[in-house]
Amino acid sequence: MDCALFQDPAHRRLFRSALLRWYDGQKRDLPWRRTQDPYRIWVSEIMLQQTRVAAVLEHYREFLARFPTIQALATAELDSVLAAWSGLGYYRRARHLHAAAKKVVEELEGEIPQTTEGLRRLPGIGRYTAAAIASIAFGEASAVVDGNVERVLQRVVGGQISMPETWRLAEELVSRRRPGDFNQAMMELGATICTPEQPRCLVCPVHRWCATRGPIAQKRQTARETRDLFQALVVRGSKVKLVRRSRENSVMTGMWELPELDCPPEGTEPLAKVKHSIMNTDYRVRVWAVSEIRRGRWWPIEQLPDIPLTGLARKILRHTGHI
Ligand code: SF4
């Protein structure tokens, strides 16, 4: 690699200090940046995987109000953890977080491991998350590479580089003195300045060391699909009928949703129309008021906020005024 940054330690030092200076002055004020509590940092890192900051902000405070400590999370029922996660999607994260909290409390006397190595032995914690928690909460000099960091490094070196090489470069660059801030600064730079479509190179704190100073060809986006979905809202008195997703459903297993209809009922208008996106599919959802459906279970409406509903079910029930 003939990028000056990676050949000259003096360049790397200057890069680090320019980035950290920028971060100190410009970083967004986010609740998980105001704490040193490893549990809270861990929860934020899990929520931030595949979810936008704005969506995490809505759920983070509420989740921690419900499970303020790792002990509270470990002793909670899985259903109430999934209920608190509702709306964030990718529920496997919540299952793993719950299982990992149990492991920490039952096998590690409630002490969260302080190293990437120890953290990686917990369910749901891979290389990225382990390094993020170890560096931010415990000051371990480990680099993180997420999509933002990958893009910044590719642009800085001026071309496509393999993932192992990207990790290696990130490890070389990470600040030994402030690894947590450095990692967050790299991610912040990718999220706010070195964005995918229109990088703002004129205000970029590291443009001096950047070989690209502009967008580079991105990986082709996965094609999106649009699908129709017909659902039934069955209400009797103060109860609503919901069905539980079975193990055959690879995602959101065990969560509650409205019964699905094979086709739209003839001659009646839908009660509600909502749009919903899951991964690469955009759903056009139409909901009909139906008087009876055989399958499912009746739930008292006042209990709906406490059961693990899918994000779509929650959206529809909010839309129709039931929660
Ligand atoms: Fe990204 Fe431009 Fe900064 Fe290079 S100079 S890192 S392309 S924002």
Short mmCIF file of C-alpha atoms and ligand atoms in Angstrom, two decimals:
data_model
loop_
_atom_site.label_atom_id
_atom_site.label_comp_id
_atom_site.label_asym_id
_atom_site.label_seq_id
_atom_site.Cartn_x
_atom_site.Cartn_y
_atom_site.Cartn_z
CA MET A 1 0.00 0.00 0.00
CA ASP A 2 1.64 3.26 -1.05
CA CYS A 3 -0.50 5.56 1.07
CA ALA A 4 1.77 7.93 3.03
CA LEU A 5 -0.44 7.69 6.07
CA PHE A 6 0.35 4.06 6.61
CA GLN A 7 4.04 4.34 5.98
CA ASP A 8 4.90 7.23 8.22
CA PRO A 9 4.12 7.15 11.97
CA ALA A 10 4.33 10.96 12.08
CA HIS A 11 1.45 11.17 9.57
CA ARG A 12 -0.58 8.76 11.65
CA ARG A 13 -0.02 10.88 14.77
CA LEU A 14 -1.17 14.02 12.96
CA PHE A 15 -4.18 12.20 11.50
CA ARG A 16 -5.20 11.01 14.99
CA SER A 17 -4.90 14.39 16.61
CA ALA A 18 -6.76 16.17 13.79
CA LEU A 19 -9.56 13.63 13.99
CA LEU A 20 -9.81 13.77 17.78
CA ARG A 21 -9.74 17.58 17.82
CA TRP A 22 -12.60 17.62 15.35
CA TYR A 23 -14.51 15.01 17.37
CA ASP A 24 -14.08 16.95 20.62
CA GLY A 25 -15.59 20.02 19.01
CA GLN A 26 -18.27 18.50 16.77
CA LYS A 27 -19.46 15.21 18.24
CA ARG A 28 -23.18 14.70 18.56
CA ASP A 29 -24.48 14.72 22.11
CA LEU A 30 -25.79 11.16 22.47
CA PRO A 31 -26.88 9.59 25.79
CA TRP A 32 -24.41 6.68 25.57
CA ARG A 33 -21.57 9.18 25.23
CA ARG A 34 -22.43 10.63 28.64
CA THR A 35 -21.78 7.42 30.55
CA GLN A 36 -18.89 5.17 31.44
CA ASP A 37 -21.20 2.38 32.59
CA PRO A 38 -20.18 -0.67 30.48
CA TYR A 39 -23.70 -2.11 30.62
CA ARG A 40 -25.22 1.06 29.11
CA ILE A 41 -22.49 1.23 26.48
CA TRP A 42 -23.08 -2.42 25.63
CA VAL A 43 -26.84 -1.90 25.23
CA SER A 44 -26.21 1.09 22.93
CA GLU A 45 -23.76 -0.87 20.78
CA ILE A 46 -26.20 -3.74 20.33
CA MET A 47 -29.05 -1.36 19.49
CA LEU A 48 -26.90 0.57 17.02
CA GLN A 49 -26.13 -2.54 14.96
CA GLN A 50 -28.21 -2.19 11.77
CA THR A 51 -30.39 0.55 13.29
CA ARG A 52 -30.27 4.32 12.77
CA VAL A 53 -29.25 6.57 15.65
CA ALA A 54 -32.63 8.36 15.61
CA ALA A 55 -34.52 5.07 16.06
CA VAL A 56 -32.16 3.95 18.84
CA LEU A 57 -32.67 7.24 20.69
CA GLU A 58 -36.40 6.51 20.90
CA HIS A 59 -35.85 3.12 22.56
CA TYR A 60 -32.60 3.42 24.51
CA ARG A 61 -33.92 5.49 27.44
CA GLU A 62 -37.08 3.41 27.75
CA PHE A 63 -35.16 0.11 27.65
CA LEU A 64 -32.78 1.27 30.38
CA ALA A 65 -35.63 2.62 32.50
CA ARG A 66 -37.10 -0.88 32.36
CA PHE A 67 -33.80 -2.76 32.81
CA PRO A 68 -31.48 -0.28 34.55
CA THR A 69 -28.81 -2.85 35.44
CA ILE A 70 -27.43 -6.04 34.02
CA GLN A 71 -29.00 -7.88 36.96
CA ALA A 72 -32.43 -6.46 36.10
CA LEU A 73 -32.00 -7.61 32.49
CA ALA A 74 -30.72 -11.06 33.46
CA THR A 75 -33.67 -11.77 35.76
CA ALA A 76 -36.33 -10.42 33.38
CA GLU A 77 -38.55 -12.71 31.31
CA LEU A 78 -37.48 -12.96 27.67
CA ASP A 79 -40.96 -11.83 26.62
CA SER A 80 -40.65 -8.54 28.47
CA VAL A 81 -37.20 -7.95 26.93
CA LEU A 82 -38.65 -8.57 23.46
CA ALA A 83 -41.56 -6.25 24.28
CA ALA A 84 -39.11 -3.47 25.19
CA TRP A 85 -37.20 -4.16 21.97
CA SER A 86 -40.32 -3.90 19.84
CA GLY A 87 -39.85 -1.42 17.01
CA LEU A 88 -36.07 -1.85 16.79
CA GLY A 89 -36.25 -5.00 14.64
CA TYR A 90 -33.62 -7.75 14.32
CA TYR A 91 -34.90 -9.41 17.49
CA ARG A 92 -32.07 -11.90 17.61
CA ARG A 93 -30.05 -9.06 19.10
CA ALA A 94 -32.45 -8.82 22.06
CA ARG A 95 -32.39 -12.60 22.61
CA HIS A 96 -28.60 -12.61 22.59
CA LEU A 97 -28.39 -9.58 24.86
CA HIS A 98 -30.67 -11.30 27.35
CA ALA A 99 -28.71 -14.59 27.16
CA ALA A 100 -25.41 -12.72 27.56
CA ALA A 101 -26.70 -10.79 30.59
CA LYS A 102 -27.71 -14.10 32.20
CA LYS A 103 -24.27 -15.53 31.53
CA VAL A 104 -22.53 -12.50 33.06
CA VAL A 105 -24.72 -12.59 36.17
CA GLU A 106 -24.77 -16.36 36.65
CA GLU A 107 -21.20 -17.27 35.66
CA LEU A 108 -19.13 -14.08 36.01
CA GLU A 109 -20.54 -12.65 39.24
CA GLY A 110 -22.12 -9.78 37.32
CA GLU A 111 -18.77 -8.44 36.03
CA ILE A 112 -18.82 -7.61 32.32
CA PRO A 113 -15.54 -8.81 30.71
CA GLN A 114 -13.14 -5.93 30.07
CA THR A 115 -11.30 -7.27 27.02
CA THR A 116 -12.33 -8.04 23.45
CA GLU A 117 -11.34 -11.64 24.06
CA GLY A 118 -13.58 -12.00 27.12
CA LEU A 119 -16.46 -10.12 25.52
CA ARG A 120 -16.40 -12.32 22.44
CA ARG A 121 -17.28 -15.32 24.57
CA LEU A 122 -20.71 -13.81 25.21
CA PRO A 123 -23.67 -14.54 22.90
CA GLY A 124 -24.23 -11.96 20.16
CA ILE A 125 -20.87 -10.21 20.55
CA GLY A 126 -18.65 -10.38 17.50
CA ARG A 127 -15.37 -8.70 16.69
CA TYR A 128 -16.85 -5.25 16.07
CA THR A 129 -19.04 -5.10 19.18
CA ALA A 130 -16.36 -6.56 21.45
CA ALA A 131 -13.82 -3.98 20.28
CA ALA A 132 -16.34 -1.15 20.58
CA ILE A 133 -17.26 -2.03 24.18
CA ALA A 134 -13.67 -2.79 25.24
CA SER A 135 -12.33 0.46 23.80
CA ILE A 136 -15.17 2.79 24.83
CA ALA A 137 -15.94 1.39 28.28
CA PHE A 138 -12.53 0.00 29.31
CA GLY A 139 -9.95 1.91 27.25
CA GLU A 140 -8.55 -1.14 25.41
CA ALA A 141 -6.61 -0.08 22.31
CA SER A 142 -8.67 -2.09 19.83
CA ALA A 143 -9.95 -0.67 16.56
CA VAL A 144 -13.47 -1.06 15.22
CA VAL A 145 -14.50 -1.36 11.60
CA ASP A 146 -18.13 -0.85 10.70
CA GLY A 147 -19.54 0.27 7.33
CA ASN A 148 -18.65 3.90 8.06
CA VAL A 149 -15.05 3.18 9.04
CA GLU A 150 -14.62 0.88 6.05
CA ARG A 151 -15.74 3.64 3.68
CA VAL A 152 -13.54 6.31 5.31
CA LEU A 153 -10.46 4.07 5.15
CA GLN A 154 -11.10 3.07 1.56
CA ARG A 155 -11.33 6.69 0.55
CA VAL A 156 -8.30 7.70 2.58
CA VAL A 157 -6.13 5.04 0.95
CA GLY A 158 -7.74 5.63 -2.44
CA GLY A 159 -9.16 2.28 -3.49
CA GLN A 160 -10.84 -0.97 -2.64
CA ILE A 161 -9.08 -2.88 0.13
CA SER A 162 -9.98 -6.24 1.57
CA MET A 163 -11.66 -6.51 4.97
CA PRO A 164 -8.60 -8.07 6.68
CA GLU A 165 -6.52 -5.21 5.33
CA THR A 166 -9.09 -2.65 6.49
CA TRP A 167 -8.99 -4.11 10.01
CA ARG A 168 -5.21 -4.08 9.97
CA LEU A 169 -5.10 -0.43 8.94
CA ALA A 170 -7.65 0.50 11.56
CA GLU A 171 -5.54 -1.27 14.23
CA GLU A 172 -2.48 0.68 13.11
CA LEU A 173 -4.31 3.95 13.26
CA VAL A 174 -6.24 3.62 16.52
CA SER A 175 -5.15 5.97 19.29
CA ARG A 176 -3.49 4.18 22.20
CA ARG A 177 -4.36 7.05 24.52
CA ARG A 178 -8.03 7.54 23.60
CA PRO A 179 -9.10 4.40 21.70
CA GLY A 180 -12.81 4.71 22.51
CA ASP A 181 -12.98 8.33 21.35
CA PHE A 182 -10.90 7.54 18.28
CA ASN A 183 -13.21 4.72 17.24
CA GLN A 184 -16.29 6.83 17.79
CA ALA A 185 -14.65 9.69 15.88
CA MET A 186 -14.00 7.47 12.85
CA MET A 187 -17.62 6.27 12.87
CA GLU A 188 -18.87 9.83 13.39
CA LEU A 189 -16.77 11.04 10.47
CA GLY A 190 -18.30 8.40 8.21
CA ALA A 191 -21.83 9.13 9.45
CA THR A 192 -21.72 12.92 9.20
CA ILE A 193 -18.91 14.07 6.82
CA CYS A 194 -17.59 11.18 4.72
CA THR A 195 -21.10 10.05 3.77
CA PRO A 196 -21.73 7.51 0.99
CA GLU A 197 -23.13 9.85 -1.68
CA GLN A 198 -21.76 13.30 -1.01
CA PRO A 199 -18.71 13.47 1.19
CA ARG A 200 -18.10 16.98 2.50
CA CYS A 201 -14.38 17.00 1.82
CA LEU A 202 -14.04 20.76 2.26
CA VAL A 203 -14.83 20.51 5.96
CA CYS A 204 -13.25 17.11 6.55
CA PRO A 205 -10.66 17.15 9.35
CA VAL A 206 -8.52 14.48 7.62
CA HIS A 207 -8.68 15.67 4.00
CA ARG A 208 -4.92 16.34 4.10
CA TRP A 209 -4.23 12.62 4.30
CA CYS A 210 -7.00 11.49 1.96
CA ALA A 211 -6.08 10.08 -1.43
CA THR A 212 -9.65 10.30 -2.81
CA ARG A 213 -11.33 13.50 -1.61
CA GLY A 214 -14.59 12.50 -3.20
CA PRO A 215 -17.02 9.59 -3.59
CA ILE A 216 -15.82 6.27 -4.93
CA ALA A 217 -17.89 3.60 -6.59
CA GLN A 218 -20.04 1.91 -3.98
CA LYS A 219 -21.01 -1.73 -3.87
CA ARG A 220 -24.21 -2.25 -5.80
CA GLN A 221 -27.25 -1.85 -3.54
CA THR A 222 -29.34 -4.96 -3.02
CA ALA A 223 -32.53 -4.67 -5.06
CA ARG A 224 -35.62 -3.84 -3.03
CA GLU A 225 -38.84 -5.76 -3.38
CA THR A 226 -42.41 -4.53 -2.83
CA ARG A 227 -45.08 -6.90 -1.50
CA ASP A 228 -48.75 -6.71 -0.51
CA LEU A 229 -49.75 -7.98 2.89
CA PHE A 230 -53.35 -8.42 4.07
CA GLN A 231 -54.06 -8.60 7.79
CA ALA A 232 -57.08 -8.98 10.05
CA LEU A 233 -57.91 -6.88 13.07
CA VAL A 234 -60.23 -8.97 15.23
CA VAL A 235 -61.54 -7.10 18.26
CA ARG A 236 -64.13 -8.34 20.73
CA GLY A 237 -64.99 -6.03 23.62
CA SER A 238 -61.70 -5.13 25.25
CA LYS A 239 -59.71 -7.95 23.63
CA VAL A 240 -57.84 -8.34 20.38
CA LYS A 241 -56.82 -11.55 18.67
CA LEU A 242 -53.14 -12.07 17.85
CA VAL A 243 -51.09 -14.98 16.51
CA ARG A 244 -47.65 -16.00 17.62
CA ARG A 245 -44.88 -16.38 15.04
CA SER A 246 -43.68 -19.97 15.05
CA ARG A 247 -40.20 -21.43 14.79
CA GLU A 248 -40.77 -21.84 11.06
CA ASN A 249 -40.42 -18.09 10.78
CA SER A 250 -36.72 -17.39 10.60
CA VAL A 251 -37.18 -13.88 11.95
CA MET A 252 -39.11 -12.56 14.95
CA THR A 253 -39.85 -16.07 16.24
CA GLY A 254 -42.17 -16.03 19.25
CA MET A 255 -43.45 -12.50 18.70
CA TRP A 256 -47.13 -11.62 18.38
CA GLU A 257 -48.74 -10.19 15.26
CA LEU A 258 -52.11 -9.70 13.59
CA PRO A 259 -53.51 -12.75 11.74
CA GLU A 260 -52.69 -12.75 8.06
CA LEU A 261 -55.37 -13.07 5.37
CA ASP A 262 -54.69 -15.04 2.19
CA CYS A 263 -56.53 -12.48 0.07
CA PRO A 264 -58.40 -9.21 0.60
CA PRO A 265 -62.07 -9.69 1.67
CA GLU A 266 -64.39 -8.88 -1.21
CA GLY A 267 -66.59 -5.81 -1.19
CA THR A 268 -65.19 -4.14 1.92
CA GLU A 269 -62.78 -1.30 2.33
CA PRO A 270 -59.69 -1.78 4.50
CA LEU A 271 -59.76 -0.23 7.95
CA ALA A 272 -56.16 0.89 7.67
CA LYS A 273 -53.34 1.10 5.16
CA VAL A 274 -49.75 1.27 6.37
CA LYS A 275 -46.33 0.98 4.83
CA HIS A 276 -43.65 -1.09 6.50
CA SER A 277 -40.13 -2.10 5.54
CA ILE A 278 -38.25 -5.17 6.73
CA MET A 279 -34.74 -5.69 5.44
CA ASN A 280 -34.97 -5.46 1.63
CA THR A 281 -38.74 -5.66 1.34
CA ASP A 282 -41.26 -2.80 1.41
CA TYR A 283 -44.70 -4.02 2.45
CA ARG A 284 -47.96 -2.36 1.44
CA VAL A 285 -50.11 -3.50 4.33
CA ARG A 286 -53.90 -3.36 4.33
CA VAL A 287 -55.88 -4.25 7.42
CA TRP A 288 -59.54 -5.31 7.54
CA ALA A 289 -61.82 -5.43 10.57
CA VAL A 290 -62.86 -9.09 10.72
CA SER A 291 -65.46 -10.43 13.17
CA GLU A 292 -63.91 -13.87 13.76
CA ILE A 293 -60.87 -15.87 12.90
CA ARG A 294 -60.22 -19.34 14.29
CA ARG A 295 -56.55 -19.27 15.09
CA GLY A 296 -54.73 -17.11 17.58
CA ARG A 297 -55.18 -15.95 21.16
CA TRP A 298 -57.26 -13.20 22.71
CA TRP A 299 -55.20 -10.53 24.46
CA PRO A 300 -56.67 -7.84 26.74
CA ILE A 301 -56.00 -4.49 25.08
CA GLU A 302 -54.47 -3.04 28.26
CA GLN A 303 -51.77 -5.76 28.17
CA LEU A 304 -50.66 -4.98 24.62
CA PRO A 305 -47.83 -2.59 25.61
CA ASP A 306 -46.23 -5.38 27.67
CA ILE A 307 -46.16 -8.23 25.19
CA PRO A 308 -43.56 -8.76 22.46
CA LEU A 309 -45.35 -7.40 19.40
CA THR A 310 -43.68 -7.22 16.01
CA GLY A 311 -42.91 -3.69 14.88
CA LEU A 312 -45.65 -3.96 12.24
CA ALA A 313 -48.29 -5.12 14.76
CA ARG A 314 -47.36 -2.25 17.07
CA LYS A 315 -47.59 0.19 14.19
CA ILE A 316 -51.06 -1.04 13.15
CA LEU A 317 -52.41 -1.14 16.71
CA ARG A 318 -51.14 2.41 17.27
CA HIS A 319 -52.65 3.50 13.98
CA THR A 320 -56.05 2.05 14.94
CA GLY A 321 -55.88 3.54 18.45
CA HIS A 322 -55.56 0.26 20.40
CA ILE A 323 -52.24 1.17 22.05
FE1 SF4 B 1 -14.02 11.32 3.03
FE2 SF4 B 1 -13.56 13.53 1.63
FE3 SF4 B 1 -12.63 13.28 4.12
FE4 SF4 B 1 -11.58 11.85 2.14
S1 SF4 B 1 -11.53 14.07 2.35
S2 SF4 B 1 -12.11 11.11 4.18
S3 SF4 B 1 -13.40 11.43 0.88
S4 SF4 B 1 -14.79 13.38 3.49
#
